[in-house]
Amino acid sequence: MADTLTRLQAALADRYGIQRELGRGGMATVYLATDLKHDREVAIKVLHPELSATLGPERFDREIKFAAKLQHPNILALYDSGDADGLLYYVMPFVYGESLRDRLNRDGLLPVDFALKVALEVADALGYAHMLGIIHRDIKPENIMLSGGHALVADFGIARALSEAGSNAKLTETGMAIGTPLYMSPEQAVGDTVGPTSDLYSLACVLYEMLAGQPPFGGSNARQIMARHAMEQVPSLQVVRDTVADEVEDAIFAALSKVAADRPQTAAQFAEMLGAPPGMTASRYTASRMTATRRTAARTKVNTPPNAVTVTVGKRSLFTAGVVGSLVLVAMIAAAVWYGRRNGTALDATGSETGLKTSTVAVRYIQDLSSDHKLADVADGLTDALITGLSQVQGLNVISQNGVEPFRDPSISNDSVGRALQAGTIVVGSIEPDGDKVRLNLKLVEGASGAEFGQRSSIEAKATDLLVLRDSVPVRAVELIRKLLGGELQLRNQRQGTKVLAAWSLLQRAQLLHREGEDAADAGDSLTLARTFQTADSLLAVAEPLDPRWPDPIVLRALLDYRRSRLVNDEPSLAKPWITLGLGHIERALVVQPNNPDALELRGNLRYYSYLLELGTGEAGQQALISSAESDFVKATDLNKSQAGAYASLSHLYTRKTSGGSASNAYDVITAANRALEADAFLSNADLIIYRLFSSLYDVSDFPKADQWCREGFRRFPTNPRFTQCQLYLMSIKGAFPDPAVARRLADTLVALTPEDGRAFQRLQANLLVAAVLARASIVESSPQLADSARHLVASSAGNVEVDPPRDLPLDAAFVYTMLGDKALALQQLKIFVAAHPTASATLADPNGWWFKDLQNDPEFRRLVGSGG
């Protein structure tokens, strides 16, 4: 007998193009297919032949109609069903995402807020189905899909059809039962009638696993697991994870009651027990609960340089290493690391089973507990100082300000922060007034669980003498750390900051206004941006003369000017006045402190941006700008090997240099970008740095490393279209598996992730990338049909001048034609590209380039790129 796939393809050839198997379970196999009538990708689930024979097509069709009635935003729709050569199947949308099982396998413990969001959305779906009299019977992570940030419940069809058809006894005889033992209610396990509370029991098991990392009951076989469900007490969640609220644990315990009557009777009751207000939908509740969002990673265009400069004004010079607060805080951190070692974990090994290192530290923003919030600027200044001070301790990997900035909201759980930043130790603090003093409270918590290490510290200072909080850590603190860690942890010397409290306080207020201005810029609020930046500049103008030997207020003024120059949509006439003003500030700062790496980095950015805007006088002026900018960046990194922003700017600058050949430039880019991420993995433009690494490695044919950075980018920035695009590029290389169906899916995702104003261009480029995959597949499979499909896509995508006025797309088109062996057409497209981009000929002529290697000996190609012939 023909195999299932062949039978299915033959039976459904006029309706669906069956492409490949997606997965296989105990009852069915899922295939990826194309709905030929509607030109859309679908998933076809086919019952195993023995189940199809047990049910029969008439009974299956009658019962699955119930599932087809379900229309809910959190239920995976059912498009079609039927009998294909004796195989019973049904058709669902193909979900561009992953299953909850995939997420659990990858991450283990999930953030509390995310777990509740999923549980509440599944509860919404179940509540709707239950009202229609439909019980799912098989709620498990495999049947919960995650797409677009939401949960979709799948497979209402199989369980209902099998159960209502009275097949459970027959299935049990063959070792298969409806439901999954790990999530099965006691009454379902023994074959009793099940109702809505059985689905809620299963959902509670799933929620328990999301929070604890494993289901409530396990065992070596199905019988043992079901016995434990029926007889044993549910293990406490809070023993594993004390960040789980009492109400959440109570709700789970209630839903896991052995007797159905003791459980919440409806999905709505379960949602209320979890904390959702009566009548509020899951989406509204979780949106109101999860208020913190990550700030935009890059505030300027992809093809511009350094983005928001990562000059850390005030972080390196405001406080000495003792800004940590006193010997106690460093000792607390060291004790936390030692705690990991005491439990069998080395300093450089993971701090827990989740893979988080106790030596990786994240400092959360200190909370201002004053009633009038007058200590907000002081709290921010102390946070910056803590980050800087701890960064000087050898052996600790401290997350930068850019990394912790998105987690300002104190309602975000510490374990969520720990997992997001891969930090095993979290420093949490608050500041509050106490008579004529202020008190800084600090504690350490585990990044994996959110549990306290048991280490706390309070430091007091008079309200009129806040600078006491930045005193140097005593020598005996260093000795204590050495004893705890058994290593050679030392505190490096830092530049002394100001001794003038008024100047320091004004700088803190200005930094707070700077942050508010950046938030306003993200929101498109130009009025608030102008007001906050101007007020900040005025405060800094007052602070500057209070301590003429302190350069930080001057550097921050220059930073404000640089940011304003970058926020005028790359218009040279509007940017130039701000650049000129910023350069004037920087020159004064360098008079005060000639070797200030922050000031040098910022001057380099101002000069480099001038170069990008072509503000230099003639070719000589332009060359002077880029050379002086490079010199500033190099000097800044020589002075401070951790000057991440300067490395990041260098990585972009090297992409614009034309000397040395493209391969030479690519290796310079790779070196600078790597150093930027080594110095600060959470740079504000880390997405651009990572993509720069990918593209440079791709250009020099280092495909394994390019693939690593593409994957890392997708892991960190899954909604950034660059990291979908890089997957398409990698599918076109020699040795890759060129799957056209996957390429089309990635292309659709790429377009969907692109902002609306860029989608028309992105659609055309995505088509060309799919054409490149088709071309590679045609070579691998020796398929003229695939080659023709590639040519058709190129012809329909490369010549649209209205959508592509810079004429960038002919380069991709030439690449596809070169792969197909159509040299004449490839050269025709290259001529269009070079005419629009004359300076690109040097890159095309590089003998190390691989896109056009097959053309390099062609006389016409050599004439085109100016390499003789």
PDB file of N, CA, C and O in Angstrom, residues 25-28 30 45 74-76 90 92 95 98-102 104 118 122 125-126 136-146 151-159 178-180 183 199 202-203 206:
ATOM      1  N   GLY A  25       2.117  12.822  15.845  1.00  0.00           N
ATOM      2  CA  GLY A  25       1.736  12.541  17.212  1.00  0.00           C
ATOM      3  C   GLY A  25       1.137  11.156  17.336  1.00  0.00           C
ATOM      4  O   GLY A  25       1.170  10.349  16.394  1.00  0.00           O
ATOM      5  N   GLY A  26       0.560  10.875  18.511  1.00  0.00           N
ATOM      6  CA  GLY A  26       0.009   9.545  18.753  1.00  0.00           C
ATOM      7  C   GLY A  26      -1.219   9.237  17.939  1.00  0.00           C
ATOM      8  O   GLY A  26      -1.545   8.061  17.725  1.00  0.00           O
ATOM      9  N   MET A  27      -1.941  10.271  17.485  1.00  0.00           N
ATOM     10  CA  MET A  27      -3.192  10.038  16.780  1.00  0.00           C
ATOM     11  C   MET A  27      -3.201  10.541  15.351  1.00  0.00           C
ATOM     12  O   MET A  27      -4.066  10.147  14.569  1.00  0.00           O
ATOM     13  N   ALA A  28      -2.279  11.434  15.015  1.00  0.00           N
ATOM     14  CA  ALA A  28      -2.363  12.050  13.692  1.00  0.00           C
ATOM     15  C   ALA A  28      -0.993  12.539  13.244  1.00  0.00           C
ATOM     16  O   ALA A  28      -0.066  12.671  14.039  1.00  0.00           O
ATOM     17  N   VAL A  30       0.703  15.762  10.812  1.00  0.00           N
ATOM     18  CA  VAL A  30       0.372  17.074  10.267  1.00  0.00           C
ATOM     19  C   VAL A  30       1.280  17.356   9.072  1.00  0.00           C
ATOM     20  O   VAL A  30       2.494  17.116   9.125  1.00  0.00           O
ATOM     21  N   LYS A  45      -4.199  17.987   9.110  1.00  0.00           N
ATOM     22  CA  LYS A  45      -3.987  16.949  10.117  1.00  0.00           C
ATOM     23  C   LYS A  45      -4.726  15.699   9.668  1.00  0.00           C
ATOM     24  O   LYS A  45      -5.940  15.725   9.426  1.00  0.00           O
ATOM     25  N   ASN A  74      -9.050  33.091  20.038  1.00  0.00           N
ATOM     26  CA  ASN A  74      -8.033  32.229  20.645  1.00  0.00           C
ATOM     27  C   ASN A  74      -8.256  30.753  20.326  1.00  0.00           C
ATOM     28  O   ASN A  74      -7.722  29.875  21.010  1.00  0.00           O
ATOM     29  N   ILE A  75      -9.037  30.484  19.288  1.00  0.00           N
ATOM     30  CA  ILE A  75      -9.236  29.105  18.825  1.00  0.00           C
ATOM     31  C   ILE A  75      -8.783  29.011  17.380  1.00  0.00           C
ATOM     32  O   ILE A  75      -9.174  29.830  16.540  1.00  0.00           O
ATOM     33  N   LEU A  76      -7.943  28.038  17.091  1.00  0.00           N
ATOM     34  CA  LEU A  76      -7.465  27.821  15.729  1.00  0.00           C
ATOM     35  C   LEU A  76      -8.636  27.331  14.886  1.00  0.00           C
ATOM     36  O   LEU A  76      -9.253  26.304  15.189  1.00  0.00           O
ATOM     37  N   TYR A  90      -8.514  16.933   8.573  1.00  0.00           N
ATOM     38  CA  TYR A  90      -9.133  18.254   8.633  1.00  0.00           C
ATOM     39  C   TYR A  90      -8.048  19.302   8.444  1.00  0.00           C
ATOM     40  O   TYR A  90      -6.866  19.054   8.656  1.00  0.00           O
ATOM     41  N   MET A  92      -6.493  23.245   8.861  1.00  0.00           N
ATOM     42  CA  MET A  92      -6.425  24.393   9.763  1.00  0.00           C
ATOM     43  C   MET A  92      -5.505  25.446   9.152  1.00  0.00           C
ATOM     44  O   MET A  92      -4.709  25.140   8.257  1.00  0.00           O
ATOM     45  N   VAL A  95       0.070  28.188  11.261  1.00  0.00           N
ATOM     46  CA  VAL A  95       0.398  29.222  12.235  1.00  0.00           C
ATOM     47  C   VAL A  95       1.875  29.585  12.128  1.00  0.00           C
ATOM     48  O   VAL A  95       2.755  28.723  12.226  1.00  0.00           O
ATOM     49  N   GLU A  98       5.072  29.199  17.105  1.00  0.00           N
ATOM     50  CA  GLU A  98       5.559  27.966  17.703  1.00  0.00           C
ATOM     51  C   GLU A  98       4.512  27.477  18.673  1.00  0.00           C
ATOM     52  O   GLU A  98       3.577  28.204  19.055  1.00  0.00           O
ATOM     53  N   SER A  99       4.626  26.235  19.090  1.00  0.00           N
ATOM     54  CA  SER A  99       3.721  25.716  20.106  1.00  0.00           C
ATOM     55  C   SER A  99       4.247  26.070  21.489  1.00  0.00           C
ATOM     56  O   SER A  99       5.440  26.367  21.674  1.00  0.00           O
ATOM     57  N   LEU A 100       3.357  26.023  22.454  1.00  0.00           N
ATOM     58  CA  LEU A 100       3.788  26.248  23.836  1.00  0.00           C
ATOM     59  C   LEU A 100       4.804  25.180  24.244  1.00  0.00           C
ATOM     60  O   LEU A 100       5.730  25.459  25.016  1.00  0.00           O
ATOM     61  N   ARG A 101       4.659  23.973  23.704  1.00  0.00           N
ATOM     62  CA  ARG A 101       5.644  22.933  23.992  1.00  0.00           C
ATOM     63  C   ARG A 101       7.031  23.346  23.503  1.00  0.00           C
ATOM     64  O   ARG A 101       8.027  23.162  24.199  1.00  0.00           O
ATOM     65  N   ASP A 102       7.105  23.924  22.295  1.00  0.00           N
ATOM     66  CA  ASP A 102       8.395  24.391  21.779  1.00  0.00           C
ATOM     67  C   ASP A 102       9.000  25.428  22.721  1.00  0.00           C
ATOM     68  O   ASP A 102      10.200  25.404  23.004  1.00  0.00           O
ATOM     69  N   LEU A 104       8.383  25.870  25.958  1.00  0.00           N
ATOM     70  CA  LEU A 104       8.787  25.258  27.218  1.00  0.00           C
ATOM     71  C   LEU A 104      10.073  24.454  27.049  1.00  0.00           C
ATOM     72  O   LEU A 104      10.953  24.476  27.917  1.00  0.00           O
ATOM     73  N   VAL A 118      -1.104  33.538  28.753  1.00  0.00           N
ATOM     74  CA  VAL A 118      -1.459  32.342  27.986  1.00  0.00           C
ATOM     75  C   VAL A 118      -2.637  31.624  28.636  1.00  0.00           C
ATOM     76  O   VAL A 118      -3.611  31.242  27.972  1.00  0.00           O
ATOM     77  N   VAL A 122      -6.332  30.997  26.947  1.00  0.00           N
ATOM     78  CA  VAL A 122      -6.867  29.641  26.768  1.00  0.00           C
ATOM     79  C   VAL A 122      -8.186  29.500  27.526  1.00  0.00           C
ATOM     80  O   VAL A 122      -9.134  28.888  27.025  1.00  0.00           O
ATOM     81  N   ALA A 125     -10.928  30.931  25.505  1.00  0.00           N
ATOM     82  CA  ALA A 125     -11.314  30.023  24.428  1.00  0.00           C
ATOM     83  C   ALA A 125     -12.158  28.870  24.954  1.00  0.00           C
ATOM     84  O   ALA A 125     -13.185  28.496  24.361  1.00  0.00           O
ATOM     85  N   LEU A 126     -11.745  28.291  26.081  1.00  0.00           N
ATOM     86  CA  LEU A 126     -12.496  27.174  26.657  1.00  0.00           C
ATOM     87  C   LEU A 126     -13.884  27.618  27.124  1.00  0.00           C
ATOM     88  O   LEU A 126     -14.877  26.897  26.927  1.00  0.00           O
ATOM     89  N   HIS A 136     -12.966  20.179  25.164  1.00  0.00           N
ATOM     90  CA  HIS A 136     -11.776  19.901  24.355  1.00  0.00           C
ATOM     91  C   HIS A 136     -11.226  18.508  24.606  1.00  0.00           C
ATOM     92  O   HIS A 136     -10.942  17.761  23.684  1.00  0.00           O
ATOM     93  N   ARG A 137     -11.000  18.164  25.879  1.00  0.00           N
ATOM     94  CA  ARG A 137     -10.540  16.843  26.329  1.00  0.00           C
ATOM     95  C   ARG A 137      -9.043  16.591  26.168  1.00  0.00           C
ATOM     96  O   ARG A 137      -8.559  15.555  26.597  1.00  0.00           O
ATOM     97  N   ASP A 138      -8.317  17.493  25.558  1.00  0.00           N
ATOM     98  CA  ASP A 138      -6.881  17.231  25.394  1.00  0.00           C
ATOM     99  C   ASP A 138      -6.078  18.535  25.430  1.00  0.00           C
ATOM    100  O   ASP A 138      -5.259  18.805  24.551  1.00  0.00           O
ATOM    101  N   ILE A 139      -6.302  19.340  26.463  1.00  0.00           N
ATOM    102  CA  ILE A 139      -5.522  20.568  26.627  1.00  0.00           C
ATOM    103  C   ILE A 139      -4.129  20.193  27.110  1.00  0.00           C
ATOM    104  O   ILE A 139      -3.964  19.546  28.141  1.00  0.00           O
ATOM    105  N   LYS A 140      -3.117  20.599  26.344  1.00  0.00           N
ATOM    106  CA  LYS A 140      -1.712  20.330  26.653  1.00  0.00           C
ATOM    107  C   LYS A 140      -0.862  21.330  25.884  1.00  0.00           C
ATOM    108  O   LYS A 140      -1.359  21.976  24.939  1.00  0.00           O
ATOM    109  N   PRO A 141       0.391  21.508  26.242  1.00  0.00           N
ATOM    110  CA  PRO A 141       1.217  22.506  25.551  1.00  0.00           C
ATOM    111  C   PRO A 141       1.318  22.292  24.042  1.00  0.00           C
ATOM    112  O   PRO A 141       1.434  23.252  23.286  1.00  0.00           O
ATOM    113  N   GLU A 142       1.254  21.034  23.601  1.00  0.00           N
ATOM    114  CA  GLU A 142       1.341  20.756  22.166  1.00  0.00           C
ATOM    115  C   GLU A 142       0.141  21.305  21.408  1.00  0.00           C
ATOM    116  O   GLU A 142       0.234  21.566  20.194  1.00  0.00           O
ATOM    117  N   ASN A 143      -0.983  21.479  22.084  1.00  0.00           N
ATOM    118  CA  ASN A 143      -2.207  21.950  21.429  1.00  0.00           C
ATOM    119  C   ASN A 143      -2.463  23.433  21.670  1.00  0.00           C
ATOM    120  O   ASN A 143      -3.556  23.928  21.401  1.00  0.00           O
ATOM    121  N   ILE A 144      -1.460  24.138  22.177  1.00  0.00           N
ATOM    122  CA  ILE A 144      -1.563  25.589  22.354  1.00  0.00           C
ATOM    123  C   ILE A 144      -0.491  26.226  21.495  1.00  0.00           C
ATOM    124  O   ILE A 144       0.705  26.047  21.733  1.00  0.00           O
ATOM    125  N   MET A 145      -0.899  26.952  20.464  1.00  0.00           N
ATOM    126  CA  MET A 145       0.031  27.603  19.561  1.00  0.00           C
ATOM    127  C   MET A 145       0.247  29.050  20.011  1.00  0.00           C
ATOM    128  O   MET A 145      -0.681  29.698  20.528  1.00  0.00           O
ATOM    129  N   LEU A 146       1.450  29.548  19.806  1.00  0.00           N
ATOM    130  CA  LEU A 146       1.793  30.931  20.149  1.00  0.00           C
ATOM    131  C   LEU A 146       2.106  31.677  18.867  1.00  0.00           C
ATOM    132  O   LEU A 146       3.036  31.314  18.135  1.00  0.00           O
ATOM    133  N   ALA A 151      -2.202  33.275  22.325  1.00  0.00           N
ATOM    134  CA  ALA A 151      -2.362  31.827  22.360  1.00  0.00           C
ATOM    135  C   ALA A 151      -3.534  31.409  21.482  1.00  0.00           C
ATOM    136  O   ALA A 151      -4.575  32.076  21.452  1.00  0.00           O
ATOM    137  N   LEU A 152      -3.363  30.312  20.761  1.00  0.00           N
ATOM    138  CA  LEU A 152      -4.422  29.737  19.924  1.00  0.00           C
ATOM    139  C   LEU A 152      -4.578  28.273  20.320  1.00  0.00           C
ATOM    140  O   LEU A 152      -3.607  27.508  20.288  1.00  0.00           O
ATOM    141  N   VAL A 153      -5.796  27.877  20.687  1.00  0.00           N
ATOM    142  CA  VAL A 153      -6.055  26.492  21.076  1.00  0.00           C
ATOM    143  C   VAL A 153      -6.385  25.689  19.830  1.00  0.00           C
ATOM    144  O   VAL A 153      -7.269  26.056  19.049  1.00  0.00           O
ATOM    145  N   ALA A 154      -5.668  24.602  19.640  1.00  0.00           N
ATOM    146  CA  ALA A 154      -5.875  23.745  18.466  1.00  0.00           C
ATOM    147  C   ALA A 154      -6.491  22.421  18.877  1.00  0.00           C
ATOM    148  O   ALA A 154      -6.527  22.069  20.057  1.00  0.00           O
ATOM    149  N   ASP A 155      -6.981  21.685  17.890  1.00  0.00           N
ATOM    150  CA  ASP A 155      -7.403  20.289  18.042  1.00  0.00           C
ATOM    151  C   ASP A 155      -8.662  20.085  18.880  1.00  0.00           C
ATOM    152  O   ASP A 155      -8.752  19.121  19.637  1.00  0.00           O
ATOM    153  N   PHE A 156      -9.646  20.953  18.742  1.00  0.00           N
ATOM    154  CA  PHE A 156     -10.949  20.624  19.307  1.00  0.00           C
ATOM    155  C   PHE A 156     -11.558  19.428  18.560  1.00  0.00           C
ATOM    156  O   PHE A 156     -12.415  18.739  19.070  1.00  0.00           O
ATOM    157  N   GLY A 157     -11.105  19.197  17.339  1.00  0.00           N
ATOM    158  CA  GLY A 157     -11.732  18.206  16.472  1.00  0.00           C
ATOM    159  C   GLY A 157     -11.527  16.768  16.864  1.00  0.00           C
ATOM    160  O   GLY A 157     -12.486  16.005  17.024  1.00  0.00           O
ATOM    161  N   ILE A 158     -10.265  16.329  17.034  1.00  0.00           N
ATOM    162  CA  ILE A 158      -9.999  14.904  17.209  1.00  0.00           C
ATOM    163  C   ILE A 158     -10.659  14.353  18.468  1.00  0.00           C
ATOM    164  O   ILE A 158     -11.358  13.348  18.429  1.00  0.00           O
ATOM    165  N   ALA A 159     -10.423  15.009  19.597  1.00  0.00           N
ATOM    166  CA  ALA A 159     -10.917  14.467  20.858  1.00  0.00           C
ATOM    167  C   ALA A 159     -12.437  14.351  20.864  1.00  0.00           C
ATOM    168  O   ALA A 159     -13.001  13.352  21.298  1.00  0.00           O
ATOM    169  N   ILE A 178      -7.861   9.077  24.704  1.00  0.00           N
ATOM    170  CA  ILE A 178      -8.105  10.490  24.462  1.00  0.00           C
ATOM    171  C   ILE A 178      -7.566  11.273  25.653  1.00  0.00           C
ATOM    172  O   ILE A 178      -7.903  10.992  26.791  1.00  0.00           O
ATOM    173  N   GLY A 179      -6.739  12.245  25.375  1.00  0.00           N
ATOM    174  CA  GLY A 179      -6.108  12.997  26.440  1.00  0.00           C
ATOM    175  C   GLY A 179      -4.671  12.552  26.640  1.00  0.00           C
ATOM    176  O   GLY A 179      -4.216  11.560  26.064  1.00  0.00           O
ATOM    177  N   THR A 180      -3.947  13.285  27.463  1.00  0.00           N
ATOM    178  CA  THR A 180      -2.534  13.016  27.723  1.00  0.00           C
ATOM    179  C   THR A 180      -2.352  12.879  29.221  1.00  0.00           C
ATOM    180  O   THR A 180      -2.746  13.775  29.975  1.00  0.00           O
ATOM    181  N   TYR A 183      -1.603  15.661  31.808  1.00  0.00           N
ATOM    182  CA  TYR A 183      -2.543  16.775  31.972  1.00  0.00           C
ATOM    183  C   TYR A 183      -3.980  16.290  32.133  1.00  0.00           C
ATOM    184  O   TYR A 183      -4.911  17.082  32.048  1.00  0.00           O
ATOM    185  N   ASP A 199     -11.447  20.133  31.467  1.00  0.00           N
ATOM    186  CA  ASP A 199     -10.576  21.002  30.678  1.00  0.00           C
ATOM    187  C   ASP A 199      -9.833  21.987  31.571  1.00  0.00           C
ATOM    188  O   ASP A 199      -8.646  22.296  31.336  1.00  0.00           O
ATOM    189  N   SER A 202      -6.904  20.335  33.203  1.00  0.00           N
ATOM    190  CA  SER A 202      -5.776  20.231  32.263  1.00  0.00           C
ATOM    191  C   SER A 202      -5.077  21.579  32.095  1.00  0.00           C
ATOM    192  O   SER A 202      -3.846  21.654  32.043  1.00  0.00           O
ATOM    193  N   LEU A 203      -5.860  22.656  32.007  1.00  0.00           N
ATOM    194  CA  LEU A 203      -5.276  23.985  31.867  1.00  0.00           C
ATOM    195  C   LEU A 203      -4.449  24.344  33.097  1.00  0.00           C
ATOM    196  O   LEU A 203      -3.362  24.944  32.991  1.00  0.00           O
ATOM    197  N   VAL A 206      -1.150  22.758  32.802  1.00  0.00           N
ATOM    198  CA  VAL A 206      -0.304  23.488  31.852  1.00  0.00           C
ATOM    199  C   VAL A 206       0.261  24.747  32.501  1.00  0.00           C
ATOM    200  O   VAL A 206       1.455  25.062  32.354  1.00  0.00           O
TER     201      VAL A 206
END
